[in-house]
XYZ file of C-alpha atoms in Angstrom:
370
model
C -86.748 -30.377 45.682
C -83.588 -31.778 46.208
C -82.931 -35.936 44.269
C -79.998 -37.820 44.842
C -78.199 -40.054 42.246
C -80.644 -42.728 42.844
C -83.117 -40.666 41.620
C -84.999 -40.427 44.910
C -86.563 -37.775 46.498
C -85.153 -36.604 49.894
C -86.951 -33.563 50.602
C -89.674 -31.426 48.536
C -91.609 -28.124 49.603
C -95.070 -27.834 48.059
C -95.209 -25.897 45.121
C -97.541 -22.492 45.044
C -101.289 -23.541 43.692
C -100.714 -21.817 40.125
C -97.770 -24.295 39.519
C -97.407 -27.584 38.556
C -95.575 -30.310 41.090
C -91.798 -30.983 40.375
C -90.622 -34.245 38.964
C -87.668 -35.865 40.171
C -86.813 -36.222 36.384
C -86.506 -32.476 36.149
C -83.763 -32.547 38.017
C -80.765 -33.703 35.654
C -81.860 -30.682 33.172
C -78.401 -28.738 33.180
C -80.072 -26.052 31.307
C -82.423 -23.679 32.867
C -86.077 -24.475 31.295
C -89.019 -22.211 31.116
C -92.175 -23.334 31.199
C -95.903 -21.393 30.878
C -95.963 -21.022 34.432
C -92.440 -20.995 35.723
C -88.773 -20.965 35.488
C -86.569 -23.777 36.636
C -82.846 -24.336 37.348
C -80.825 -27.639 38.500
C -78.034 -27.278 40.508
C -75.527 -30.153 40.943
C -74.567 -30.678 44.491
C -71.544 -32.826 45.578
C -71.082 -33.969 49.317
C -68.942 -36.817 51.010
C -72.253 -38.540 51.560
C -73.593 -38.903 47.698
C -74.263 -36.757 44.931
C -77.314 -34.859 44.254
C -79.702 -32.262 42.000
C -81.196 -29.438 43.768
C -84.015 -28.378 41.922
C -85.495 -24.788 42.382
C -88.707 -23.667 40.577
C -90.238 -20.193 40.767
C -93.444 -19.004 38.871
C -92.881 -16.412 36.162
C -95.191 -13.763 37.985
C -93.021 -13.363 40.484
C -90.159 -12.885 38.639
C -91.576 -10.465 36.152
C -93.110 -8.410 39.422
C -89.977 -8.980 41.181
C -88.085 -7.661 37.861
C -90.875 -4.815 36.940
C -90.189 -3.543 40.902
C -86.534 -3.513 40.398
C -86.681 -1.471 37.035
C -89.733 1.045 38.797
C -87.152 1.814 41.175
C -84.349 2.200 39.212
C -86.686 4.648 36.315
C -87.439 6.824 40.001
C -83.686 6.660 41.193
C -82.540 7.569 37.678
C -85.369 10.856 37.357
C -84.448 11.857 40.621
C -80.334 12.093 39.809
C -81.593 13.814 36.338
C -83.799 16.258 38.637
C -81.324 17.402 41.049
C -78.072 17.313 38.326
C -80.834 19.975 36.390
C -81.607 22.205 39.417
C -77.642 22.131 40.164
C -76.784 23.122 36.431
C -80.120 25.636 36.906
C -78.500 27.553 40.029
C -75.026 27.502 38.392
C -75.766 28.687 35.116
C -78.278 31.556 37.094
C -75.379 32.458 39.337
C -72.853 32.400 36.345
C -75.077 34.542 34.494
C -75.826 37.212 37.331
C -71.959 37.395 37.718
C -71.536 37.905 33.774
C -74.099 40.491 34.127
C -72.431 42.257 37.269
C -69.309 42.300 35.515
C -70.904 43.930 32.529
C -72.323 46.588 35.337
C -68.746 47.510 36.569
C -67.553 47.768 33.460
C -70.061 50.427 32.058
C -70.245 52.062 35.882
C -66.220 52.979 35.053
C -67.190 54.543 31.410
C -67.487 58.491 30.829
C -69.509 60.414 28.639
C -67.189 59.870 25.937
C -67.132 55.948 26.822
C -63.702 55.708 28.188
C -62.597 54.602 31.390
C -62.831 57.165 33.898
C -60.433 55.561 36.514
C -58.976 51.887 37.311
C -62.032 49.567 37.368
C -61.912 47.462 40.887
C -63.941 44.040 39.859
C -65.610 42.422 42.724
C -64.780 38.665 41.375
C -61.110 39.438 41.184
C -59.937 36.906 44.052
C -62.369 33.912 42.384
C -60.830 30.953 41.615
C -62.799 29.445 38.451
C -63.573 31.156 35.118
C -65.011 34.215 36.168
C -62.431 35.503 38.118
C -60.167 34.511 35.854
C -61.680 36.554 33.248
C -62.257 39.151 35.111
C -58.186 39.588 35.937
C -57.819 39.208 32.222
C -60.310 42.096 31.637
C -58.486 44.383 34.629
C -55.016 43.286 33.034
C -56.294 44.792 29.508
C -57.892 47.314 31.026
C -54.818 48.543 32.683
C -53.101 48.343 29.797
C -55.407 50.089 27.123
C -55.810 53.085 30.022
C -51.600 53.755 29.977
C -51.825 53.445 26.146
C -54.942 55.712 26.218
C -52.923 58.718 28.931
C -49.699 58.100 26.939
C -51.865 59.202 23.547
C -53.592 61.994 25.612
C -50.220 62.864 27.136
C -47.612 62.636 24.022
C -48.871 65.647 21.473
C -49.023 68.311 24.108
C -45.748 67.449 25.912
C -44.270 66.551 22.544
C -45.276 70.120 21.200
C -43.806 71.804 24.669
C -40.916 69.653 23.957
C -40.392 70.116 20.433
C -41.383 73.588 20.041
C -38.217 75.371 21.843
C -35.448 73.403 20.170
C -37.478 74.269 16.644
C -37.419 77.925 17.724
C -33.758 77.790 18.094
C -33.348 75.734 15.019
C -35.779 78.568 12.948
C -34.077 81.761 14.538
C -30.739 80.446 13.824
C -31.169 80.084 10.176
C -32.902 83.154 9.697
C -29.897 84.964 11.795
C -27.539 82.456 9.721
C -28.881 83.825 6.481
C -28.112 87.857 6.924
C -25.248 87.306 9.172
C -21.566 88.071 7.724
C -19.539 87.630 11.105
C -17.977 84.282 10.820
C -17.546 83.696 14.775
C -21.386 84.669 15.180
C -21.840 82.265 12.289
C -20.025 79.838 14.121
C -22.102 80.477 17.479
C -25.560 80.165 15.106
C -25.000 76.597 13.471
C -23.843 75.102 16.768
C -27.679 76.276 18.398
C -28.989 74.465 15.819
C -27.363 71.788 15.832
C -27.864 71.985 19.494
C -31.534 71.940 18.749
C -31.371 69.592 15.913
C -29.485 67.147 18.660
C -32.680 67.654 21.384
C -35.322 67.100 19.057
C -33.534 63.503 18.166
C -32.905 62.502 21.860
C -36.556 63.482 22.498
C -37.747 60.955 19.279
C -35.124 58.274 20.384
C -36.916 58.980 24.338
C -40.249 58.782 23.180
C -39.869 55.505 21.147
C -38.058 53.525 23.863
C -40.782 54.421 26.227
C -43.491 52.818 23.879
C -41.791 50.114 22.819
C -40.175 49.158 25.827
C -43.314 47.207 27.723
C -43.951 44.891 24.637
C -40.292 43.611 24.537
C -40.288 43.187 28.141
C -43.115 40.227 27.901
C -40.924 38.617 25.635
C -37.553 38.203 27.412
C -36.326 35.239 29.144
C -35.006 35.711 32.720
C -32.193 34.595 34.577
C -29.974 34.503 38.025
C -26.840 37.144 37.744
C -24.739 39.063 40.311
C -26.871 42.147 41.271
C -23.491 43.237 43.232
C -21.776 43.169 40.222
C -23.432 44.643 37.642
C -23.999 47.690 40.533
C -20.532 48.104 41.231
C -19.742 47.896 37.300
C -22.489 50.521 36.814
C -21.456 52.864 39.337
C -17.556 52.815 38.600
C -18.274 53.038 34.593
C -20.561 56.315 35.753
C -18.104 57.678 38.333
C -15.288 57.599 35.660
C -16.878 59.687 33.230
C -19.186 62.223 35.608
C -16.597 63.762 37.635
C -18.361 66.573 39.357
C -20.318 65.044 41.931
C -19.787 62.677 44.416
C -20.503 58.636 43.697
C -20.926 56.316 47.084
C -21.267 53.140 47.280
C -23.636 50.608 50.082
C -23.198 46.948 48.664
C -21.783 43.722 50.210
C -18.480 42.569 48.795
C -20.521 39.003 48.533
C -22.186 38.180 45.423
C -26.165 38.908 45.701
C -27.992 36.349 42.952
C -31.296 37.972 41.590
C -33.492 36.940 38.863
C -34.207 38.893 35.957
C -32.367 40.118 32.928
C -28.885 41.655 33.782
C -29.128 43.692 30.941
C -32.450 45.111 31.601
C -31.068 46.028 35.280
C -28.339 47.410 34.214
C -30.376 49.525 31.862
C -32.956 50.551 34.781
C -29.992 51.557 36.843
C -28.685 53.929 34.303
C -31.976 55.461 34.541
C -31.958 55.981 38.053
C -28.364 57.584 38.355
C -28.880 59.352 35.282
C -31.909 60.725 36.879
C -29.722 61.294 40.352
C -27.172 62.737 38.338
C -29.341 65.481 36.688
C -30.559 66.946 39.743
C -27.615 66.660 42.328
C -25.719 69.974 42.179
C -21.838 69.873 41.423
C -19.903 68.787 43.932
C -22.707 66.562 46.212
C -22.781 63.260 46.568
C -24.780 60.505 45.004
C -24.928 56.833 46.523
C -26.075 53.322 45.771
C -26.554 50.485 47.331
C -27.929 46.932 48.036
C -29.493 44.873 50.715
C -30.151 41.746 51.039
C -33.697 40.808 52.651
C -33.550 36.928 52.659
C -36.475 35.875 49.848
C -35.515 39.267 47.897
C -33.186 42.365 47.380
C -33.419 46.058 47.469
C -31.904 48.601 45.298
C -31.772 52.079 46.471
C -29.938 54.939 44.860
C -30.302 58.710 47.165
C -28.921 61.792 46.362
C -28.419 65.084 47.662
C -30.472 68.001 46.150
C -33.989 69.659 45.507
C -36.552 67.919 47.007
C -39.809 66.174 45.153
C -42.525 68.711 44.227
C -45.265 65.694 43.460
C -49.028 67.139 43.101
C -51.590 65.316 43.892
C -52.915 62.753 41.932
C -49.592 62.708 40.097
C -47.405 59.555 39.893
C -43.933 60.242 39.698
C -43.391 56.992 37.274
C -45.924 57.405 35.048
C -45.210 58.635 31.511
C -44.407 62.750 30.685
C -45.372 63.062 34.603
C -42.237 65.669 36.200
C -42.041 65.474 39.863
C -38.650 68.035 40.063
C -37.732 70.915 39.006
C -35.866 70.579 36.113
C -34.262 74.198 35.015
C -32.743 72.670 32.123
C -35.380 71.565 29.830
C -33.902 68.141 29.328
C -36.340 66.096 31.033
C -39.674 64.202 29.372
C -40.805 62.324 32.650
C -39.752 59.174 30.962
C -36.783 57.945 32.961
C -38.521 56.835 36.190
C -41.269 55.287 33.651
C -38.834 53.028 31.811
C -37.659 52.245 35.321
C -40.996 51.020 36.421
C -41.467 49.092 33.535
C -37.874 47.263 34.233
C -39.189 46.570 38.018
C -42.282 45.286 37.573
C -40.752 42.445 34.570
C -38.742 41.657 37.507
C -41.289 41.181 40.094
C -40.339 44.303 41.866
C -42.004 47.511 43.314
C -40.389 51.212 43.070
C -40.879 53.875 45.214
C -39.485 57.721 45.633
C -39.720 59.921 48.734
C -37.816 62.640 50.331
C -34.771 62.858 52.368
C -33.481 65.392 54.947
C -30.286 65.781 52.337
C -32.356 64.969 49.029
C -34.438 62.665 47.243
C -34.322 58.498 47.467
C -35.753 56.096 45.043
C -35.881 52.773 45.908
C -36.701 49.069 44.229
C -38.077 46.432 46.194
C -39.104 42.971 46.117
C -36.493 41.881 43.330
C -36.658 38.204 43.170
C -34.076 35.623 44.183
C -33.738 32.111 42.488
């Protein structure tokens, strides 16, 4: 019903048969007002003609119907969001718990008789992106690790008595000789085997601990960009001064090379590697370094000329106590190309050794540039 400011009636649509007829007083209510049988609302109207009241009316039925519809709906909606966010959460937590399980399965698949790890487990949710996969690198990563702990236990007591026993034998002999033995020169010639063998037994402690401590102290060590060229060239000239009987050769640019890592560390894994040259080049061959640059990283290479690898299978020459030469001397615990795999891989690199026409070339790859 619509009542202009005369309080007239200008137009008026019959009511339904359960409600009462409008009033054209009804119309100035501001308020809404609720009756048995209905709800009604004024609203003012303004035009350029006059001023008027529209006056709507609806029964309460319909509203309550309208309003018990609208919340039927919304209960079905709301069950039906509830439902499929369930089934969702049902076939995740099912497929999170079959992968859980299968990772258990891989795990115990890898275990011996004597519950150790028979080889290097290969995890079939390695690549996956969420938790799983995540866990499952941490449990390879750990797994890696307690397997070189667990060979370097199984390893270190026999090579340590191999190593330990001969410079003990001299030690022993010589004191027994020392003891009954008048002849001051042969006297002389006795206390310098031991202390010969005194002097092997420490360098094989002082090898032995640097080996096992060396990984943990590695995690901990900031890195950095330094002159690979330089500390080569330093390395090599220092070593060429000093080691006169072979041949030293140099391959690096006369440009700086920047690489990051830990220039100490490099330096360290490069005394390793001519070190380990040096021991089995024969007087009077030739040793040589060098560097190249390939663009996103650099490669370190050191060759020398002498026996060639004798590597068994299954054996990796830079793994702990593993020998991959001849060594006539004795001198050797399989540690040096170790400690320089250690070095590499903190640096983001790979190492490699192979054989030459004139000898034997190890080579580091893959070290980073800043």
């Amino acid at each position: 019903m619509v009542v202009d400011s005369d309080g007239l009636v200008i137009a008026k649509t019959p009511p339904p048969v359960e409600m009462q007829s409008l009033r054209a007083s009804d119309a100035w209510h501001l308020d809404p007002v609720m009756t048995d049988q209905d709800i009604r609302i004024s609203v003012p109207l303004t035009t350029e003609s006059g001023r008027y009241s529209v006056l709507i009316a609806a029964p309460i039925s319909e509203i309550v119907g309208s309003a018990q519809r609208t919340l039927v709906t919304l209960a079905w909606q709301t069950l039906g969001v509830l439902a499929l966010l369930i089934f969702g959460l049902s076939i995740y937590s099912g497929r999170l718990a079959e992968r859980i399980t299968r990772l258990r399965r891989e795990l115990k698949s890898y275990l011996d008789t004597r519950d150790r790890f028979s080889s290097d487990p290969v995890l079939s949710d390695l690549e996956a992106s969420d938790e799983v996969g995540e866990l499952s690198r941490d449990v390879q990563q750990v797994l890696r690790d307690l397997g070189r702990y667990t060979t370097f236990l199984e390893r270190i007591p026999r090579t340590l008595r191999h190593e330990l026993s001969n410079p003990m034998s001299a030690v022993q002999s010589s004191l027994e000789l020392l003891s009954d033995e008048q002849d001051p020169d042969q006297q002389a010639r006795l206390r310098a085997t031991a202390q010969r063998g005194i002097q092997k037994l420490e360098s094989t402690l002082a090898k032995v601990t640097e080996a096992a401590s060396l990984e943990e102290a590695l995690r901990d060590e900031d890195q950095h960009g330094f002159d690979v060229a330089r500390v080569t060239r330093d390395a090599v000239g220092s070593i060429a001064r000093t080691v006169t009987n072979r041949h030293w050769a140099t391959d690096i640019p006369e440009t700086s090379m920047l690489v990051l890592g830990n220039d100490l560390r490099f330096e360290q894994m490069l005394d390793k590697l001519l070190d380990n040259a040096r021991d089995f080049t024969p007087e009077g061959n030739t040793i040589t370094v060098g560097l190249s640059d390939q663009i996103n990283s650099v490669v370190l290479w050191v060759e020398n000329e002498g026996p060639s690898l004798r590597v068994q299978d299954g054996v990796d020459a830079f793994q702990m106590f593993s020998g991959t030469r001849n060594d006539s001397t004795g001198s050797h615990l399989g540690l040096g190309l170790y400690v320089v795999r250690l070095i590499a891989e903190s640096m983001g690199a790979r190492v490699a050794i192979g054989n030459t026409e004139r000898g034997v070339r190890v080579e580091v790859t893959g070290i980073r540039v800043p």
